[in-house]
Coordinates of C-alpha atoms in Angstrom, one line a residue:
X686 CA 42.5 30.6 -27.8
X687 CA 42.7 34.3 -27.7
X688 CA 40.0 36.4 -30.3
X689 CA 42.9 38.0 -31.8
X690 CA 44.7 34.8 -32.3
X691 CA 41.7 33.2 -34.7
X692 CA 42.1 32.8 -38.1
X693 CA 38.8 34.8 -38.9
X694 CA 40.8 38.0 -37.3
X695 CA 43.8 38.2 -38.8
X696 CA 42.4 37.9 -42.3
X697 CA 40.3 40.9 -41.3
X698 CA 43.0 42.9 -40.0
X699 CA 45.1 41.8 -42.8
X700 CA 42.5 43.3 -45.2
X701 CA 42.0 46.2 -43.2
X702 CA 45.2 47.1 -43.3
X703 CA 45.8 46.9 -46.8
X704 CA 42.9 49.0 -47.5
X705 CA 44.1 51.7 -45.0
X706 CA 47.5 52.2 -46.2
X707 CA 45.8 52.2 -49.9
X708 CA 43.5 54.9 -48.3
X709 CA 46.7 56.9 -47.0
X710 CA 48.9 55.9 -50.3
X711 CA 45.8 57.8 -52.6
X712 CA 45.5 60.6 -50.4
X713 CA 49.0 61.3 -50.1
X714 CA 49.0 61.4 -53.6
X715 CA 46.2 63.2 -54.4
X716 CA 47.8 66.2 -52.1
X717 CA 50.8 66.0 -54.2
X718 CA 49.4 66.1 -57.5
X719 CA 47.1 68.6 -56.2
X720 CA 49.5 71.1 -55.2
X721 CA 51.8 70.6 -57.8
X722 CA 48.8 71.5 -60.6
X723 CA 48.4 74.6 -58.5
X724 CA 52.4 75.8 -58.2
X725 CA 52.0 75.6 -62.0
X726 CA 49.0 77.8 -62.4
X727 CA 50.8 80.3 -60.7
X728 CA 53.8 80.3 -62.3
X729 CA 51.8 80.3 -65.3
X730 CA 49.9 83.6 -64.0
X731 CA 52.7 85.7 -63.2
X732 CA 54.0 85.0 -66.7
X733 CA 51.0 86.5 -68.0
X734 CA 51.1 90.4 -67.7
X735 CA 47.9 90.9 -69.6
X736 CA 45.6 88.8 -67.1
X737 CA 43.7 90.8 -64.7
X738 CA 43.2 89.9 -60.6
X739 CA 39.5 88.5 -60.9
X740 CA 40.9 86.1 -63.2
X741 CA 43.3 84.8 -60.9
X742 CA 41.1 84.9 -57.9
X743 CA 38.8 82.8 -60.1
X744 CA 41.4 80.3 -61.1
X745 CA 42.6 79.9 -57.3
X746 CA 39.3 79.0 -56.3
X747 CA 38.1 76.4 -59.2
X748 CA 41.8 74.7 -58.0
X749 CA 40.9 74.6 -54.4
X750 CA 37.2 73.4 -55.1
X751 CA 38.9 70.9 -57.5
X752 CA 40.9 69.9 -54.4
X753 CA 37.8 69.6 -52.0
X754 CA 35.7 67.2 -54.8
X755 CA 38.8 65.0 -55.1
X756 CA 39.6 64.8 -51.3
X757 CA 36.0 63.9 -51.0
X758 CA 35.5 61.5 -53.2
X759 CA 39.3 59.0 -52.1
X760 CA 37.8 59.5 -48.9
X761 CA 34.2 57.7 -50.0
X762 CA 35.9 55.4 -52.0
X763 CA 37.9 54.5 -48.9
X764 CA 35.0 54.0 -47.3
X765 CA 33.7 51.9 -49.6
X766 CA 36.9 49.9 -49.8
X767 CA 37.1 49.4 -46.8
X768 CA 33.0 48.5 -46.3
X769 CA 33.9 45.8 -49.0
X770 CA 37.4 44.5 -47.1
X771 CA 35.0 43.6 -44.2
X772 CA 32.7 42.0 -46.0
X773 CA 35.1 40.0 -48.3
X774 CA 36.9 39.0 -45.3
X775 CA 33.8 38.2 -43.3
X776 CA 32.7 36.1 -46.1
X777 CA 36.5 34.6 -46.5
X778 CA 36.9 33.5 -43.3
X779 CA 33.7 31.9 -43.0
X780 CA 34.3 29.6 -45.8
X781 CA 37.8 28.7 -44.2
X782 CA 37.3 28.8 -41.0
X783 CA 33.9 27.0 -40.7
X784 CA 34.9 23.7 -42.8
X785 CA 38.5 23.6 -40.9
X786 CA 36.5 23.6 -37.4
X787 CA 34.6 20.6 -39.1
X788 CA 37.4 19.1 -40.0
X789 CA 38.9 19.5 -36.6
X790 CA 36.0 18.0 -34.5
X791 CA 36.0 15.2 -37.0
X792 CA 39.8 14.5 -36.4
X793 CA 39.3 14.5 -32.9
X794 CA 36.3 12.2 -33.0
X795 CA 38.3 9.7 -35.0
X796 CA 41.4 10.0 -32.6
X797 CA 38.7 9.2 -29.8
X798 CA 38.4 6.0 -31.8
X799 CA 34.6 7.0 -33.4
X800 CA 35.7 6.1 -36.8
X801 CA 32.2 6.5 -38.6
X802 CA 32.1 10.0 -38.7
X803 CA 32.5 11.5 -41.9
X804 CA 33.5 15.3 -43.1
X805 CA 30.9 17.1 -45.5
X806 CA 32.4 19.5 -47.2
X807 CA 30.8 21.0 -50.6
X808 CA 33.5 23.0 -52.7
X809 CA 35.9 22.2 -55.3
X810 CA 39.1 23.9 -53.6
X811 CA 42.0 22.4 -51.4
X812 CA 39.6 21.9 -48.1
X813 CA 37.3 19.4 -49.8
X814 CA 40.2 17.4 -51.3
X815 CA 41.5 17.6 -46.9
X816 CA 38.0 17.1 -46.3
X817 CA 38.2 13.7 -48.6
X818 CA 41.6 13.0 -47.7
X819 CA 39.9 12.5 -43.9
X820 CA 37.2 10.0 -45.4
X821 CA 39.6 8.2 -46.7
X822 CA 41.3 7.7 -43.9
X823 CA 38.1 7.5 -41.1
X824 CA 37.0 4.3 -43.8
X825 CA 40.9 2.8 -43.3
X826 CA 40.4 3.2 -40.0
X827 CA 37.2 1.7 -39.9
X828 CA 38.1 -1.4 -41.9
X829 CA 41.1 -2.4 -39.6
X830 CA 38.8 -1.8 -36.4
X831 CA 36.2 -4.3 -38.0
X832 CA 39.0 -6.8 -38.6
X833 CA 40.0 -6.2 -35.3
X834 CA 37.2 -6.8 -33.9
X835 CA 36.4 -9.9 -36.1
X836 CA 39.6 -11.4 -35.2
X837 CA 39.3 -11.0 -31.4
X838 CA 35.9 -12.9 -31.8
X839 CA 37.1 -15.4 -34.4
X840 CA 40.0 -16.3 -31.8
X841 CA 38.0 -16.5 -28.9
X842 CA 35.7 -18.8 -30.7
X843 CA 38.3 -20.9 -31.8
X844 CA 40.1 -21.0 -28.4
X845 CA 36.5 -21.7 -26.6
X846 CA 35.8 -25.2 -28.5
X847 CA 39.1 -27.3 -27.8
X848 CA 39.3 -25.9 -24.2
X849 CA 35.5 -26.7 -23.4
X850 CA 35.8 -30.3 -24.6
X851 CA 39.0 -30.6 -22.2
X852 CA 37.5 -29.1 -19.0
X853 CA 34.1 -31.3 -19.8
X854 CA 36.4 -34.2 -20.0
X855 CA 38.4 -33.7 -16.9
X856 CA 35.4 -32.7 -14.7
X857 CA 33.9 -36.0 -15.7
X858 CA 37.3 -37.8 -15.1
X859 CA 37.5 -35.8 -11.2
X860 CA 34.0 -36.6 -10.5
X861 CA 34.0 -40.2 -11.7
X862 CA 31.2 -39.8 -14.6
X863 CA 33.8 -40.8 -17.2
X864 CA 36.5 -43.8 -17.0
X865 CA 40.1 -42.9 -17.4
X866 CA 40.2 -45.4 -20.2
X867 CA 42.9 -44.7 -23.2
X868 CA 40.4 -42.9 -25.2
X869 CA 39.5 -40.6 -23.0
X870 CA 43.1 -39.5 -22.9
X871 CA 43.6 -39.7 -26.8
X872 CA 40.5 -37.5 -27.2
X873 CA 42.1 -34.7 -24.6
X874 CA 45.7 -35.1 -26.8
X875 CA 44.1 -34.3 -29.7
X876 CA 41.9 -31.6 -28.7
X877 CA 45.1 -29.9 -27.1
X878 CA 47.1 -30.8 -30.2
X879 CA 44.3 -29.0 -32.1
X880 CA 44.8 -26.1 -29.3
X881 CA 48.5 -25.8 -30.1
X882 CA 48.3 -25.9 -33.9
X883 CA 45.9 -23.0 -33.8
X884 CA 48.1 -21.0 -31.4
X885 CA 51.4 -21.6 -33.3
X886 CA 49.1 -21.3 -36.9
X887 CA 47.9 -17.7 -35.3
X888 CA 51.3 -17.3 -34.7
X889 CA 52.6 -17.5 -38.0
X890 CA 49.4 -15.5 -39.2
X891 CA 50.6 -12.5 -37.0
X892 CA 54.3 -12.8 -37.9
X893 CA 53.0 -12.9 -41.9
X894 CA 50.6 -9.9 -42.0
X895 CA 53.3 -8.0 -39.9
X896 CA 55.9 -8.5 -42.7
X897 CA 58.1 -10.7 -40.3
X898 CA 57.6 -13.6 -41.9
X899 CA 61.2 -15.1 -42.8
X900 CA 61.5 -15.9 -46.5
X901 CA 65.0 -17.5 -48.0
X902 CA 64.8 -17.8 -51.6
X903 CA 67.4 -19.8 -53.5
X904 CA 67.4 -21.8 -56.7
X905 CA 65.3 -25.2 -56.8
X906 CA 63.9 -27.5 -59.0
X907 CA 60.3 -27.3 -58.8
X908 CA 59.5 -30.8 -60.3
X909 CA 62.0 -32.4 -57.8
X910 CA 59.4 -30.8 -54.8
X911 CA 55.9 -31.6 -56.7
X912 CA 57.0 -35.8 -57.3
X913 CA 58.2 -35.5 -53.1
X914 CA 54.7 -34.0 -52.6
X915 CA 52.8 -36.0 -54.7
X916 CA 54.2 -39.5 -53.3
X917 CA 54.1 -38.4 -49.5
X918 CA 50.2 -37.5 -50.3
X919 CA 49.2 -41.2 -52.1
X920 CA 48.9 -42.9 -49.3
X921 CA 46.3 -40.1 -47.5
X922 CA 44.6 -39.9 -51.1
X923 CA 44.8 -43.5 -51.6
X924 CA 43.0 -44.3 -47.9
X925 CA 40.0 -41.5 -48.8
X926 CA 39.7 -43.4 -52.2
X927 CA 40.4 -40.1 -54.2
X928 CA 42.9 -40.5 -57.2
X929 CA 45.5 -37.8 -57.3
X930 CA 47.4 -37.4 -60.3
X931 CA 50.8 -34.6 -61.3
X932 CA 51.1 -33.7 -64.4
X933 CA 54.4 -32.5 -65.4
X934 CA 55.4 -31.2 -69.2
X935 CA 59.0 -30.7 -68.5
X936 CA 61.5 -33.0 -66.6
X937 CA 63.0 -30.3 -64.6
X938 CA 62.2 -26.2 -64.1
X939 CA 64.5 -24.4 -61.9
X940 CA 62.0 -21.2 -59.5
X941 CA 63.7 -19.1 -57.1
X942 CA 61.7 -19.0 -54.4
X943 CA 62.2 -20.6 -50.4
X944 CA 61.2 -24.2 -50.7
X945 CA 60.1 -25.0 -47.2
X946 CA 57.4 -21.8 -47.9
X947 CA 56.6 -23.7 -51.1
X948 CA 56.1 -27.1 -49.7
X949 CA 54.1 -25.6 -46.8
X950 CA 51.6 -24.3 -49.8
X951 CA 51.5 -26.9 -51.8
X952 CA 50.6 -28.8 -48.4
X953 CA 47.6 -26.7 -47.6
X954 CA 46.8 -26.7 -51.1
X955 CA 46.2 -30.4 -51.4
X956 CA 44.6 -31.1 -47.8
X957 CA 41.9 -28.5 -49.0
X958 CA 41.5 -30.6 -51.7
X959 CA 41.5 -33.9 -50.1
X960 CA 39.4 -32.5 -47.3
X961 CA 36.7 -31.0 -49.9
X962 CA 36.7 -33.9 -52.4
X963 CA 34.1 -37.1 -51.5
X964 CA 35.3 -40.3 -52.3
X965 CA 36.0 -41.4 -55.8
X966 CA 37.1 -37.8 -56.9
X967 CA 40.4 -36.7 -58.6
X968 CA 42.9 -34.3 -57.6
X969 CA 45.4 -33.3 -60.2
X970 CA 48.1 -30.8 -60.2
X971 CA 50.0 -29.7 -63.0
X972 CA 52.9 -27.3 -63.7
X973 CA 52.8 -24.6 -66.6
X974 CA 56.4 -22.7 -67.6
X975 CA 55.3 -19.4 -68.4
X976 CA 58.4 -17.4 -69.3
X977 CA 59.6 -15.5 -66.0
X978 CA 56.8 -17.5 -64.1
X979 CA 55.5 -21.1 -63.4
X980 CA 52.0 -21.4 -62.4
X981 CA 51.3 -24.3 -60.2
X982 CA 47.2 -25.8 -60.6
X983 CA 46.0 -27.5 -57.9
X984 CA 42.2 -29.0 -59.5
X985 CA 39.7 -31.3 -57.9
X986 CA 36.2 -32.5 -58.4
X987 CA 35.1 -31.5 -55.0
X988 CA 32.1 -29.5 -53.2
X989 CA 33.2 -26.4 -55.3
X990 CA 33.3 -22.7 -54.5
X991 CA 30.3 -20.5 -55.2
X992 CA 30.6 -16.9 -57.2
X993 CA 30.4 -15.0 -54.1
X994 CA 33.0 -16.8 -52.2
X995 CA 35.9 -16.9 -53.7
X996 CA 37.0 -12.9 -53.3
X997 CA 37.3 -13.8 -49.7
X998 CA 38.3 -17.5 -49.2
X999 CA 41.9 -16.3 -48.3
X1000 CA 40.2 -13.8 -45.6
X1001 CA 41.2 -14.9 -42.3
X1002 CA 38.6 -17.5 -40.7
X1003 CA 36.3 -17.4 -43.5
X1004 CA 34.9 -20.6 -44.2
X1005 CA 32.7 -21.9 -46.9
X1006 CA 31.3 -24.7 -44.9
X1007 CA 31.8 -24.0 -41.5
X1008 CA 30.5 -26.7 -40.1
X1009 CA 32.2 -28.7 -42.0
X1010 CA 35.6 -27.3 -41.6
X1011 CA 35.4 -27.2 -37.7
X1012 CA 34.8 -31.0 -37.6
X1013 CA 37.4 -31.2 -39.7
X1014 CA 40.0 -29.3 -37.7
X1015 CA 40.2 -26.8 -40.1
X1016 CA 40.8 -23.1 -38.2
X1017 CA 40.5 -21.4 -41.2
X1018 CA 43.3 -19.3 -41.7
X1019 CA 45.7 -21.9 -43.9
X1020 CA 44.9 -20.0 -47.0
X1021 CA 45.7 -17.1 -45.4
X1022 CA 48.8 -18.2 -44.4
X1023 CA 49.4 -19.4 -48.0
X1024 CA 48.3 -16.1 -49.5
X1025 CA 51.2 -14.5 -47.4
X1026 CA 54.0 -17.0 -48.1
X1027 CA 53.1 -16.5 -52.1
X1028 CA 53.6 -13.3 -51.7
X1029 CA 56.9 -12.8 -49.8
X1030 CA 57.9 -15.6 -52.7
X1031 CA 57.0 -12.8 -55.1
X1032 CA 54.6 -14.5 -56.7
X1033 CA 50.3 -14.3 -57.2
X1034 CA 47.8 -17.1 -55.6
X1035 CA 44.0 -17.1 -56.7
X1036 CA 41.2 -19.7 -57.1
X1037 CA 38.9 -20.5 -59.8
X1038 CA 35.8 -22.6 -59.7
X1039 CA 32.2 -23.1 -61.5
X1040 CA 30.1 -22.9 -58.9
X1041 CA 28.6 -25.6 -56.1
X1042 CA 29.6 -29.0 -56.8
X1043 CA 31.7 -28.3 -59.8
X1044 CA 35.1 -28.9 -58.3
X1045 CA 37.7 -25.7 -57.5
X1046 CA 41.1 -25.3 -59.0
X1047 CA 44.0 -23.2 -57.3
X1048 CA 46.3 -21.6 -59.0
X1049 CA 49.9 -20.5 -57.4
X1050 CA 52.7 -18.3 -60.2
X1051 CA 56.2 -18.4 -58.9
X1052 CA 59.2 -16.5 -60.1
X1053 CA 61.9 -18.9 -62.4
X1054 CA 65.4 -18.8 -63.1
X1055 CA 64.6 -16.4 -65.7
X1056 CA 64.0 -13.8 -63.3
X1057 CA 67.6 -14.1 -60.8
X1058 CA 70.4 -13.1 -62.8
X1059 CA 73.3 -13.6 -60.6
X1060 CA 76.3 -11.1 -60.8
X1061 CA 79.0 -12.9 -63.5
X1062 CA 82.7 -11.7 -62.1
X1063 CA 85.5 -11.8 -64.5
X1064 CA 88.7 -13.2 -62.9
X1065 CA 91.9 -12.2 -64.9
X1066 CA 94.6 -15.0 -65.2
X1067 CA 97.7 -14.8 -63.5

């Protein structure tokens, strides 16, 4: 870029223009007013018979050394104007230009893909609220690359497991180590049916957070879904010796919502709780009408969830326990999953619990009836 085409220049030259047509402007003036003053004085003198040459001469000169003092003194006020227009522009430009030159190489760092560098800019005027604007933004940016980055890991790591255990089993089977008996080849079904349900579960994860995931609400009794849930569950529950239990206050409570996304929460919802709860526990899940809402509770007497997990139990791959989940199955992304569905349902999902070994309870609010108020068209008769 061209020295005449900075910023820093043209407010100079803007300034020095103003102050030279000022300068121009105050001396045309004075001329004027100048002469004018003296073509009265004259007029006035040849009015006056009685008044002698000397006194005239004496007028004529006080007028042009009156004309001298005031030409002098625009033009060192000009000067002075114009002394202060550089150094009001110098001092301008510097506090614009320098912090948008900042603010530039910062912006071009972060499109580089450093998103830890910051802008420090110290000033109450529109350039610091820019200035914040791009901190606000480099952190955003900074927060989806660590996600990014924990994801690619977290997926690798997931990936690695189920395909090391199938390539140890096969190179035993080519080289003879182990037998081809039937449980060989159950072990390497289920470790590739664990392989697939992670890639179609990431699936879903990717279609969710992208806002693809497909969501039909319609009208449904909610009670009808819990029993179905409830009584497909007893014989899992019944098996781990833990007691599950559904309370229900009301016979039937219509929800608009989709009720396969439903019934794929409620499913999550209660293998986390069969999964987490030792033998002789108790899982009981209760409905509560709340007006334009039903809350769902999903409670157990489990391992529990301490303080400091629960703001990020529905974080992607986090895990409590994680060795515990991975021997499970568990990939660690069902709540996630579940977070998503709640909220394309338009509804709110959080957990509660009292610490380590005080059991957890999930709560999931759905819109009712309440809330769809279908269009009522008057037919005329005839």
């Amino acid at each position: 870029m061209s020295w005449f085409h900075r910023l820093r220049w043209k407010l100079f030259v803007s300034h020095a223009i103003i102050i030279v047509i000022a300068v121009v402007v105050l001396l045309g003036a004075a001329q004027i007013l100048v002469r004018s003053s003296m073509m009265e004085s004259a007029t006035l003198a040849s009015l006056s018979a009685g008044d002698d040459l000397l006194v005239a001469s004496g007028e004529v000169a006080v007028q042009r050394r009156f004309q001298s003092i005031l030409e002098q003194a625009l033009l060192l006020a000009s000067f002075g104007a114009l002394a202060a227009a550089v150094v009001v522009s110098l001092f301008v430009s510097r506090r614009i230009v320098e912090p948008l030159q900042d603010l530039t190489a910062v912006s071009r760092r972060l499109a580089q893909g450093y998103y830890r560098e910051r802008t420090f800019i110290h000033s109450d005027d529109e350039l610091a609220e820019l200035s914040q604007s791009i901190n606000h933004l480099a952190e955003a940016l900074d927060r989806t690359e660590q996600r990014r980055l924990a994801l690619i890991a977290d997926v690798a790591h997931e990936l690695r497991t189920p395909l090391t255990t199938i390539e140890g089993y096969m190179e035993g089977l080519l080289d003879g180590v182990i037998a081809p008996d039937e449980q060989t080849f159950t072990l390497i079904r289920h470790e590739a049916a664990r392989l697939r349900r992670l890639t179609e579960e990431l699936g879903l994860l990717s279609r969710a957070e992208a806002g693809e995931l497909r969501v039909q609400p319609r009208l449904f009794d909610l009670c009808t879904i819990l029993q179905e849930l409830i009584a497909r569950f007893q014989p899992q529950f019944a098996a781990c010796e833990v007691e599950l239990r559904l309370h229900l206050p009301v016979q039937s409570l219509t929800i608009y919502a989709d009720p396969d996304r439903i019934m794929q929460v409620m499913v999550n919802l209660l293998s986390n709780a069969l999964r987490y709860t030792p033998a002789g526990g108790l899982v009981e899940v209760s409905l509560t009408p709340l007006g334009e809402y039903a809350r769902i509770s999903v409670r157990d007497t489990g391992i529990g969830i301490e303080a400091e997990h629960l703001p990020l139990i529905f974080e992607r791959f986090y895990r409590v326990d994680k060795s515990r989940t991975r021997h499970s199955g568990g990939t660690g992304i069902g709540l996630t999953i579940a977070r998503h569905l709640v909220y394309a349902s338009g509804g709110e999902i959080w957990a509660e619990s009292d610490g380590a070994g005080k059991g957890s309870t999930f709560h999931v609010t759905l819109p009712t009836a309440i809330v769809y108020q279908p269009v009522q068209i008057a037919v005329a008769d005839g």
